[in-house]
mmCIF file of C-alpha atoms in Angstrom:
data_model
loop_
_atom_site.group_PDB
_atom_site.id
_atom_site.type_symbol
_atom_site.label_atom_id
_atom_site.label_comp_id
_atom_site.label_asym_id
_atom_site.label_seq_id
_atom_site.Cartn_x
_atom_site.Cartn_y
_atom_site.Cartn_z
ATOM 1 C CA MET A 298 4.342 15.115 -34.208
ATOM 2 C CA ASP A 299 2.623 16.038 -37.503
ATOM 3 C CA THR A 300 0.242 13.090 -37.615
ATOM 4 C CA LEU A 301 -0.972 11.583 -34.381
ATOM 5 C CA PRO A 302 -1.337 7.801 -34.158
ATOM 6 C CA LYS A 303 -4.819 6.324 -34.318
ATOM 7 C CA THR A 304 -4.098 2.969 -32.644
ATOM 8 C CA MET A 305 -2.037 1.739 -29.718
ATOM 9 C CA THR A 306 -0.127 -1.534 -29.529
ATOM 10 C CA PHE A 307 -0.164 -3.089 -26.073
ATOM 11 C CA SER A 308 0.498 -6.273 -24.118
ATOM 12 C CA CYS A 309 -2.101 -8.079 -22.054
ATOM 13 C CA LEU A 310 -2.092 -11.271 -20.048
ATOM 14 C CA VAL A 311 -4.749 -13.660 -21.333
ATOM 15 C CA LYS A 312 -4.094 -16.551 -18.956
ATOM 16 C CA LYS A 313 -1.416 -17.938 -16.665
ATOM 17 C CA GLY A 314 1.932 -17.869 -18.434
ATOM 18 C CA GLN A 315 0.669 -16.310 -21.656
ATOM 19 C CA CYS A 316 0.533 -12.758 -22.934
ATOM 20 C CA GLU A 317 -0.553 -11.370 -26.282
ATOM 21 C CA ILE A 318 0.345 -8.242 -28.216
ATOM 22 C CA ARG A 319 -2.857 -6.532 -29.334
ATOM 23 C CA LYS A 320 -4.042 -3.302 -30.912
ATOM 24 C CA ARG A 321 -6.937 -1.032 -30.014
ATOM 25 C CA PRO A 322 -8.040 2.475 -31.038
ATOM 26 C CA ILE A 323 -6.482 5.248 -29.003
ATOM 27 C CA PRO A 324 -9.256 6.750 -26.849
ATOM 28 C CA VAL A 325 -10.473 10.243 -27.718
ATOM 29 C CA LEU A 326 -8.814 12.798 -25.436
ATOM 30 C CA LYS A 327 -11.093 14.343 -22.842
ATOM 31 C CA ASP A 328 -10.556 17.948 -21.745
ATOM 32 C CA TYR A 329 -7.875 17.126 -19.166
ATOM 33 C CA ASP A 330 -6.293 14.122 -20.888
ATOM 34 C CA VAL A 331 -2.960 13.857 -22.663
ATOM 35 C CA LEU A 332 -1.577 11.360 -25.167
ATOM 36 C CA ILE A 333 1.720 9.875 -24.064
ATOM 37 C CA LYS A 334 4.344 8.178 -26.202
ATOM 38 C CA MET A 335 5.699 5.648 -23.735
ATOM 39 C CA LYS A 336 9.444 5.448 -23.109
ATOM 40 C CA ALA A 337 9.636 2.631 -20.556
ATOM 41 C CA CYS A 338 7.440 0.544 -18.289
ATOM 42 C CA ASN A 339 8.917 -1.850 -15.748
ATOM 43 C CA ILE A 340 7.429 -5.209 -14.821
ATOM 44 C CA CYS A 341 6.186 -5.044 -11.234
ATOM 45 C CA THR A 342 5.496 -7.927 -8.859
ATOM 46 C CA VAL A 343 1.781 -7.312 -9.461
ATOM 47 C CA ASP A 344 2.363 -8.075 -13.138
ATOM 48 C CA TYR A 345 4.680 -11.061 -13.075
ATOM 49 C CA GLN A 346 2.915 -12.790 -10.189
ATOM 50 C CA GLN A 347 -0.232 -12.860 -12.302
ATOM 51 C CA PHE A 348 1.883 -14.269 -15.140
ATOM 52 C CA MET A 349 2.867 -16.997 -12.652
ATOM 53 C CA GLY A 350 -0.776 -17.641 -11.757
ATOM 54 C CA LEU A 351 -0.456 -16.324 -8.190
ATOM 55 C CA ARG A 352 -2.899 -13.423 -8.578
ATOM 56 C CA GLU A 353 -5.737 -14.937 -10.548
ATOM 57 C CA HIS A 354 -8.193 -12.765 -8.604
ATOM 58 C CA GLN A 355 -7.030 -9.802 -10.703
ATOM 59 C CA GLY A 356 -8.765 -11.273 -13.732
ATOM 60 C CA TYR A 357 -8.118 -11.614 -17.460
ATOM 61 C CA PRO A 358 -7.397 -10.155 -19.894
ATOM 62 C CA MET A 359 -5.111 -7.951 -17.794
ATOM 63 C CA ALA A 360 -3.700 -4.880 -19.528
ATOM 64 C CA GLY A 361 -1.398 -3.773 -16.729
ATOM 65 C CA GLY A 362 1.826 -1.837 -16.526
ATOM 66 C CA HIS A 363 1.953 0.986 -13.991
ATOM 67 C CA GLU A 364 5.683 1.601 -13.402
ATOM 68 C CA GLY A 365 6.023 3.765 -16.476
ATOM 69 C CA CYS A 366 7.069 7.041 -18.026
ATOM 70 C CA GLY A 367 6.781 8.729 -21.372
ATOM 71 C CA GLU A 368 6.612 11.942 -23.402
ATOM 72 C CA ILE A 369 3.442 13.970 -23.910
ATOM 73 C CA ILE A 370 2.631 14.326 -27.615
ATOM 74 C CA ALA A 371 -0.944 15.712 -27.541
ATOM 75 C CA LEU A 372 -3.077 17.718 -25.114
ATOM 76 C CA GLY A 373 -6.749 17.831 -24.207
ATOM 77 C CA ASP A 374 -8.485 21.174 -24.782
ATOM 78 C CA LYS A 375 -8.250 22.372 -21.158
ATOM 79 C CA VAL A 376 -4.737 21.180 -20.258
ATOM 80 C CA LYS A 377 -2.681 24.179 -19.083
ATOM 81 C CA ASP A 378 0.080 23.006 -16.748
ATOM 82 C CA PHE A 379 1.577 20.408 -19.079
ATOM 83 C CA LYS A 380 3.007 20.914 -22.545
ATOM 84 C CA ILE A 381 3.956 18.787 -25.521
ATOM 85 C CA GLY A 382 7.424 17.346 -24.938
ATOM 86 C CA ASP A 383 7.119 17.020 -21.143
ATOM 87 C CA MET A 384 8.514 13.783 -19.716
ATOM 88 C CA VAL A 385 6.052 12.415 -17.174
ATOM 89 C CA ALA A 386 5.769 9.505 -14.768
ATOM 90 C CA LEU A 387 2.529 7.554 -14.528
ATOM 91 C CA GLY A 388 0.723 7.940 -11.207
ATOM 92 C CA TYR A 389 -2.525 6.461 -9.946
ATOM 93 C CA GLN A 390 -5.699 7.212 -11.866
ATOM 94 C CA GLY A 391 -8.765 7.668 -9.689
ATOM 95 C CA CYS A 392 -12.082 9.361 -10.358
ATOM 96 C CA GLY A 393 -10.626 12.702 -9.228
ATOM 97 C CA HIS A 394 -13.558 13.867 -7.100
ATOM 98 C CA CYS A 395 -14.219 11.305 -4.330
ATOM 99 C CA PRO A 396 -12.901 11.934 -0.781
ATOM 100 C CA ALA A 397 -9.911 9.627 -1.367
ATOM 101 C CA CYS A 398 -8.865 11.390 -4.571
ATOM 102 C CA ARG A 399 -9.446 14.846 -3.132
ATOM 103 C CA SER A 400 -7.192 14.022 -0.178
ATOM 104 C CA GLY A 401 -4.392 12.838 -2.486
ATOM 105 C CA HIS A 402 -4.982 9.094 -2.041
ATOM 106 C CA PRO A 403 -6.229 7.895 -5.470
ATOM 107 C CA SER A 404 -5.109 4.316 -4.713
ATOM 108 C CA SER A 405 -8.067 4.193 -2.290
ATOM 109 C CA CYS A 406 -10.538 5.284 -4.963
ATOM 110 C CA GLU A 407 -13.150 2.709 -5.973
ATOM 111 C CA THR A 408 -12.231 3.228 -9.638
ATOM 112 C CA PHE A 409 -8.490 2.620 -9.081
ATOM 113 C CA ARG A 410 -7.291 -0.138 -11.415
ATOM 114 C CA SER A 411 -10.827 -0.753 -12.556
ATOM 115 C CA GLU A 412 -11.791 -2.487 -15.776
ATOM 116 C CA SER A 413 -11.497 -0.453 -18.981
ATOM 117 C CA GLU A 414 -14.575 0.246 -21.092
ATOM 118 C CA ASP A 415 -13.530 -2.473 -23.542
ATOM 119 C CA GLY A 416 -13.127 -5.121 -20.845
ATOM 120 C CA TYR A 417 -9.448 -5.101 -19.880
ATOM 121 C CA LYS A 418 -8.733 -5.767 -16.213
ATOM 122 C CA PHE A 419 -6.560 -3.254 -14.379
ATOM 123 C CA GLY A 420 -6.817 -1.192 -17.581
ATOM 124 C CA GLU A 421 -3.636 0.800 -17.015
ATOM 125 C CA PHE A 422 -2.106 0.149 -20.429
ATOM 126 C CA GLY A 423 1.452 0.973 -19.389
ATOM 127 C CA PHE A 424 2.830 -1.829 -21.556
ATOM 128 C CA ALA A 425 1.856 0.080 -24.696
ATOM 129 C CA ASP A 426 3.551 2.272 -27.279
ATOM 130 C CA TYR A 427 0.956 4.998 -26.621
ATOM 131 C CA THR A 428 -1.401 5.562 -23.720
ATOM 132 C CA VAL A 429 -3.929 8.194 -22.651
ATOM 133 C CA LYS A 430 -3.913 9.559 -19.108
ATOM 134 C CA SER A 431 -5.594 12.351 -17.171
ATOM 135 C CA ILE A 432 -3.192 15.029 -15.983
ATOM 136 C CA ASP A 433 -4.211 14.448 -12.355
ATOM 137 C CA SER A 434 -2.311 11.144 -12.513
ATOM 138 C CA LEU A 435 0.920 12.489 -14.039
ATOM 139 C CA PHE A 436 4.139 13.887 -12.567
ATOM 140 C CA LYS A 437 6.811 15.813 -14.463
ATOM 141 C CA LEU A 438 10.293 14.293 -14.598
ATOM 142 C CA ASN A 439 13.808 15.399 -15.473
ATOM 143 C CA PRO A 440 13.920 14.627 -19.238
ATOM 144 C CA ASN A 441 17.558 13.562 -18.946
ATOM 145 C CA LEU A 442 16.729 10.570 -16.736
ATOM 146 C CA ASP A 443 17.165 7.117 -18.227
ATOM 147 C CA PRO A 444 13.546 6.054 -18.898
ATOM 148 C CA SER A 445 13.947 2.676 -17.170
ATOM 149 C CA GLU A 446 15.165 4.501 -14.057
ATOM 150 C CA ALA A 447 12.477 7.184 -14.335
ATOM 151 C CA ALA A 448 9.943 4.329 -14.324
ATOM 152 C CA PHE A 449 10.869 3.744 -10.673
ATOM 153 C CA THR A 450 8.777 6.784 -9.689
ATOM 154 C CA GLU A 451 5.785 4.642 -8.687
ATOM 155 C CA PRO A 452 7.679 2.032 -6.611
ATOM 156 C CA LEU A 453 9.740 4.783 -5.006
ATOM 157 C CA SER A 454 6.535 6.591 -4.027
ATOM 158 C CA THR A 455 5.326 3.449 -2.234
ATOM 159 C CA VAL A 456 8.610 3.241 -0.334
ATOM 160 C CA LEU A 457 8.410 6.891 0.679
ATOM 161 C CA ASN A 458 4.869 6.352 1.936
ATOM 162 C CA GLY A 459 6.057 3.595 4.256
ATOM 163 C CA MET A 460 9.188 5.444 5.343
ATOM 164 C CA LYS A 461 7.155 8.461 6.417
ATOM 165 C CA LYS A 462 4.960 6.212 8.538
ATOM 166 C CA LEU A 463 8.050 4.712 10.190
ATOM 167 C CA HIS A 464 9.325 8.175 11.180
ATOM 168 C CA VAL A 465 12.919 7.177 10.479
ATOM 169 C CA LYS A 466 15.392 9.606 12.026
ATOM 170 C CA PRO A 467 19.107 10.224 11.410
ATOM 171 C CA PHE A 468 21.496 7.823 13.173
ATOM 172 C CA GLU A 469 18.819 5.180 13.786
ATOM 173 C CA THR A 470 19.435 1.573 12.777
ATOM 174 C CA VAL A 471 17.041 0.233 10.153
ATOM 175 C CA VAL A 472 17.015 -3.391 8.996
ATOM 176 C CA VAL A 473 15.578 -4.250 5.599
ATOM 177 C CA ILE A 474 14.726 -7.918 5.103
ATOM 178 C CA GLY A 475 15.101 -8.739 1.431
ATOM 179 C CA ALA A 476 17.523 -7.332 -1.145
ATOM 180 C CA GLY A 477 15.224 -7.494 -4.147
ATOM 181 C CA PRO A 478 14.318 -4.291 -6.001
ATOM 182 C CA MET A 479 11.847 -3.100 -3.356
ATOM 183 C CA GLY A 480 14.098 -4.110 -0.474
ATOM 184 C CA LEU A 481 17.057 -2.161 -1.859
ATOM 185 C CA LEU A 482 14.794 0.757 -2.741
ATOM 186 C CA ASN A 483 13.719 0.821 0.925
ATOM 187 C CA ALA A 484 17.370 0.619 1.936
ATOM 188 C CA LEU A 485 18.317 3.539 -0.328
ATOM 189 C CA VAL A 486 15.558 5.715 1.106
ATOM 190 C CA ALA A 487 16.363 4.796 4.711
ATOM 191 C CA ARG A 488 19.974 5.772 4.078
ATOM 192 C CA ALA A 489 18.849 9.043 2.498
ATOM 193 C CA TYR A 490 16.939 9.683 5.725
ATOM 194 C CA GLY A 491 20.231 9.383 7.603
ATOM 195 C CA ALA A 492 19.829 5.903 9.061
ATOM 196 C CA ARG A 493 22.410 3.149 9.404
ATOM 197 C CA VAL A 494 21.025 0.426 7.143
ATOM 198 C CA ILE A 495 21.425 -3.333 7.494
ATOM 199 C CA VAL A 496 20.171 -5.611 4.702
ATOM 200 C CA SER A 497 19.366 -9.276 5.364
ATOM 201 C CA GLU A 498 19.188 -11.631 2.361
ATOM 202 C CA LEU A 499 19.932 -15.258 1.476
ATOM 203 C CA LEU A 500 20.478 -15.193 -2.310
ATOM 204 C CA ASP A 501 24.088 -14.614 -3.359
ATOM 205 C CA PRO A 502 23.467 -12.291 -6.359
ATOM 206 C CA LYS A 503 21.293 -10.025 -4.236
ATOM 207 C CA LEU A 504 23.792 -10.098 -1.381
ATOM 208 C CA GLU A 505 26.504 -8.990 -3.786
ATOM 209 C CA THR A 506 24.421 -6.105 -5.104
ATOM 210 C CA ALA A 507 23.640 -4.915 -1.577
ATOM 211 C CA ARG A 508 27.359 -5.000 -0.723
ATOM 212 C CA LYS A 509 28.255 -3.021 -3.845
ATOM 213 C CA MET A 510 25.691 -0.409 -2.842
ATOM 214 C CA GLY A 511 27.473 0.030 0.479
ATOM 215 C CA PHE A 512 25.013 -1.479 2.924
ATOM 216 C CA ILE A 513 25.831 -3.617 5.947
ATOM 217 C CA VAL A 514 24.865 -7.086 4.732
ATOM 218 C CA ILE A 515 23.771 -10.225 6.561
ATOM 219 C CA ASP A 516 23.837 -13.537 4.709
ATOM 220 C CA SER A 517 20.847 -15.162 6.378
ATOM 221 C CA LYS A 518 21.630 -18.624 5.031
ATOM 222 C CA ALA A 519 25.091 -18.571 6.635
ATOM 223 C CA GLU A 520 24.322 -16.940 9.987
ATOM 224 C CA ASP A 521 21.419 -16.202 12.316
ATOM 225 C CA PRO A 522 20.182 -12.777 11.160
ATOM 226 C CA VAL A 523 18.549 -11.966 14.502
ATOM 227 C CA LYS A 524 21.723 -12.725 16.431
ATOM 228 C CA ARG A 525 23.817 -10.763 13.921
ATOM 229 C CA VAL A 526 21.580 -7.672 14.194
ATOM 230 C CA LYS A 527 21.943 -7.802 17.968
ATOM 231 C CA GLU A 528 25.734 -8.021 17.607
ATOM 232 C CA ILE A 529 25.890 -5.070 15.220
ATOM 233 C CA THR A 530 23.746 -2.975 17.554
ATOM 234 C CA ASP A 531 25.673 -3.954 20.724
ATOM 235 C CA GLY A 532 22.743 -5.989 21.994
ATOM 236 C CA GLU A 533 20.112 -3.286 21.579
ATOM 237 C CA GLY A 534 18.355 -4.350 18.399
ATOM 238 C CA ALA A 535 17.063 -2.275 15.508
ATOM 239 C CA ASP A 536 14.995 0.876 15.833
ATOM 240 C CA ALA A 537 12.940 -0.185 12.819
ATOM 241 C CA VAL A 538 12.623 -3.246 10.590
ATOM 242 C CA ILE A 539 11.107 -3.306 7.105
ATOM 243 C CA GLY A 540 9.694 -6.602 5.884
ATOM 244 C CA ALA A 541 10.317 -6.320 2.145
ATOM 245 C CA VAL A 542 9.837 -10.069 1.638
ATOM 246 C CA ALA A 543 6.357 -11.513 2.128
ATOM 247 C CA ASN A 544 7.455 -14.544 4.116
ATOM 248 C CA THR A 545 6.346 -15.754 7.539
ATOM 249 C CA LYS A 546 9.858 -16.699 8.679
ATOM 250 C CA ALA A 547 11.235 -13.351 7.541
ATOM 251 C CA TYR A 548 8.499 -11.521 9.431
ATOM 252 C CA ASP A 549 9.187 -13.588 12.556
ATOM 253 C CA GLN A 550 12.865 -12.693 12.329
ATOM 254 C CA GLY A 551 12.056 -9.034 11.794
ATOM 255 C CA VAL A 552 10.002 -8.767 14.960
ATOM 256 C CA GLN A 553 12.772 -10.472 16.940
ATOM 257 C CA MET A 554 15.341 -7.999 15.575
ATOM 258 C CA LEU A 555 13.598 -5.023 17.156
ATOM 259 C CA LYS A 556 14.912 -3.359 20.270
ATOM 260 C CA ASP A 557 13.092 -4.120 23.524
ATOM 261 C CA ARG A 558 11.217 -0.804 23.694
ATOM 262 C CA TYR A 559 9.629 1.390 21.023
ATOM 263 C CA GLY A 560 10.617 -0.791 18.062
ATOM 264 C CA ARG A 561 8.779 -0.241 14.763
ATOM 265 C CA PHE A 562 7.968 -2.893 12.184
ATOM 266 C CA LEU A 563 6.712 -2.184 8.651
ATOM 267 C CA VAL A 564 4.853 -4.815 6.649
ATOM 268 C CA PHE A 565 5.853 -3.615 3.202
ATOM 269 C CA ALA A 566 5.235 -6.621 0.962
ATOM 270 C CA ALA A 567 2.068 -8.539 0.132
ATOM 271 C CA GLY A 568 2.441 -12.223 -0.624
ATOM 272 C CA TYR A 569 0.536 -14.983 -2.392
ATOM 273 C CA PRO A 570 0.122 -17.338 -0.639
ATOM 274 C CA GLU A 571 -0.442 -14.981 2.265
ATOM 275 C CA PRO A 572 2.271 -14.985 4.965
ATOM 276 C CA GLU A 573 1.508 -14.932 8.671
ATOM 277 C CA LEU A 574 2.520 -12.242 11.124
ATOM 278 C CA ASN A 575 3.137 -13.891 14.499
ATOM 279 C CA ILE A 576 3.312 -11.119 17.063
ATOM 280 C CA SER A 577 2.375 -11.403 20.709
ATOM 281 C CA ALA A 578 -0.273 -8.900 21.742
ATOM 282 C CA ASN A 579 1.464 -8.632 25.115
ATOM 283 C CA ASP A 580 4.758 -7.821 23.406
ATOM 284 C CA ILE A 581 3.071 -5.037 21.474
ATOM 285 C CA HIS A 582 1.660 -3.766 24.764
ATOM 286 C CA TYR A 583 4.669 -4.050 27.085
ATOM 287 C CA LYS A 584 7.338 -3.202 24.523
ATOM 288 C CA GLU A 585 5.241 -0.349 23.125
ATOM 289 C CA MET A 586 5.856 -1.775 19.691
ATOM 290 C CA GLU A 587 4.510 -0.063 16.587
ATOM 291 C CA ILE A 588 3.293 -2.098 13.601
ATOM 292 C CA TYR A 589 2.631 -0.398 10.273
ATOM 293 C CA GLY A 590 1.200 -1.464 6.970
ATOM 294 C CA THR A 591 1.700 0.415 3.727
ATOM 295 C CA TYR A 592 0.301 0.207 0.235
ATOM 296 C CA GLY A 593 0.867 2.494 -2.722
ATOM 297 C CA GLY A 594 1.863 6.133 -2.537
ATOM 298 C CA THR A 595 0.004 9.410 -2.128
ATOM 299 C CA ASN A 596 0.271 12.248 -4.623
ATOM 300 C CA ASP A 597 2.753 13.921 -2.268
ATOM 301 C CA ASP A 598 4.840 10.745 -2.265
ATOM 302 C CA PHE A 599 4.902 10.779 -6.074
ATOM 303 C CA GLU A 600 6.093 14.394 -6.031
ATOM 304 C CA ASP A 601 8.868 13.485 -3.599
ATOM 305 C CA ALA A 602 9.822 10.447 -5.688
ATOM 306 C CA VAL A 603 10.152 12.601 -8.785
ATOM 307 C CA LYS A 604 12.424 15.015 -6.903
ATOM 308 C CA ALA A 605 14.579 12.199 -5.543
ATOM 309 C CA LEU A 606 15.074 10.613 -8.964
ATOM 310 C CA SER A 607 15.320 13.823 -10.982
ATOM 311 C CA THR A 608 18.039 15.257 -8.742
ATOM 312 C CA GLY A 609 19.987 12.007 -8.440
ATOM 313 C CA MET A 610 19.479 11.829 -4.678
ATOM 314 C CA ILE A 611 18.215 8.273 -5.179
ATOM 315 C CA ASN A 612 20.131 6.282 -7.808
ATOM 316 C CA VAL A 613 18.295 3.164 -8.985
ATOM 317 C CA SER A 614 20.584 2.200 -11.867
ATOM 318 C CA ALA A 615 21.678 -1.005 -10.096
ATOM 319 C CA LEU A 616 18.038 -2.147 -9.917
ATOM 320 C CA VAL A 617 17.488 -2.344 -13.688
ATOM 321 C CA GLU A 618 18.427 -5.888 -14.674
ATOM 322 C CA ALA A 619 17.540 -6.000 -18.362
ATOM 323 C CA LYS A 620 15.574 -4.220 -21.089
ATOM 324 C CA TYR A 621 13.228 -5.776 -23.655
ATOM 325 C CA PRO A 622 11.137 -4.383 -26.525
ATOM 326 C CA LEU A 623 7.364 -4.791 -26.358
ATOM 327 C CA LYS A 624 7.388 -7.525 -29.014
ATOM 328 C CA ASP A 625 9.395 -9.734 -26.618
ATOM 329 C CA MET A 626 6.969 -9.307 -23.729
ATOM 330 C CA GLN A 627 6.588 -13.062 -23.220
ATOM 331 C CA LYS A 628 10.351 -13.425 -22.770
ATOM 332 C CA ALA A 629 10.391 -10.353 -20.534
ATOM 333 C CA TYR A 630 7.810 -11.849 -18.177
ATOM 334 C CA GLN A 631 9.846 -15.024 -17.853
ATOM 335 C CA ALA A 632 12.981 -12.972 -17.214
ATOM 336 C CA ALA A 633 11.117 -11.121 -14.451
ATOM 337 C CA VAL A 634 10.138 -14.441 -12.853
ATOM 338 C CA ASP A 635 13.691 -15.797 -13.092
ATOM 339 C CA GLY A 636 15.589 -12.588 -12.334
ATOM 340 C CA ASN A 637 16.548 -10.574 -9.295
ATOM 341 C CA TYR A 638 15.680 -6.998 -10.254
ATOM 342 C CA ARG A 639 13.431 -4.993 -12.543
ATOM 343 C CA ILE A 640 12.895 -6.005 -16.133
ATOM 344 C CA SER A 641 12.128 -2.915 -18.191
ATOM 345 C CA ILE A 642 10.019 -2.765 -21.356
ATOM 346 C CA VAL A 643 11.458 0.014 -23.496
ATOM 347 C CA PHE A 644 9.983 1.847 -26.458
ATOM 348 C CA ASP A 645 11.961 3.587 -29.166
ATOM 349 C CA GLU A 646 15.161 3.502 -27.089
ATOM 350 C CA LYS A 647 17.862 5.822 -28.470
#
């Protein structure tokens, strides 16, 4: 690019149900920064739940957008391992030198999703035509990937983090409760790990998508999902259950789906209002049950997510519901609230 842009156009939430398109100067590149021309950024639950007023604690104005990818168009003076033209996925930006960052866990850094110098909450600026990032938060992608699919790197990393904790093995039975984008992403990864995957859902469009993707499907509004899991597993129950819906009833069902000994349950989703997890301490003791929580992905998880998407081992094309330009961000947020899968903000789509 002969002349680099001086300003960036971005979206920020200013209050419940309202976003604005604003401009700000592009920050000066530090030694290890790069300037990225964004290709796509998908609307995450973190984003649209604040649009709905469910995450007011995150603050305003919120310049979010973290499920993104783009092309590097300028380099800081000391950048060596990236070059102009590289397609990269956005990772988590930490301080880079605290114990959490040094161990590959920037989502545990105190500066993670902190306020920008000019007062924007979350300060990630993924919903922008240009953004500046440090190279320690970037991961190279196959440039031939559809940008809206490449933007699944971050959510896929969070799924991989949880799946590694669950220690899923080939031929095990894994139940995923919820066939939304994160539920089906969990289901895809569990299948890639060699498990037999059952998906429980109550909404017809999501049930249909899960069927088309080849999973065993339980319509939880038409039949008892716990009873059905027991039938499918010849009375044994599931080796592992993933709660991909933040709902007390769903969590109760998930615990009941587990086999009598050594069952594993993963609390994948956070919910507002907060769901309850009703588990007997004696059951955990006598059944030797394992309960896991997961949040975000490590740097290693991001690397694995890039490999899975770049090689086609995980195909997320069915999870992109619609694409909108940045100027229609208000409509895009509403579509995310009303829809079933990811709404993608695209920039300069060819």
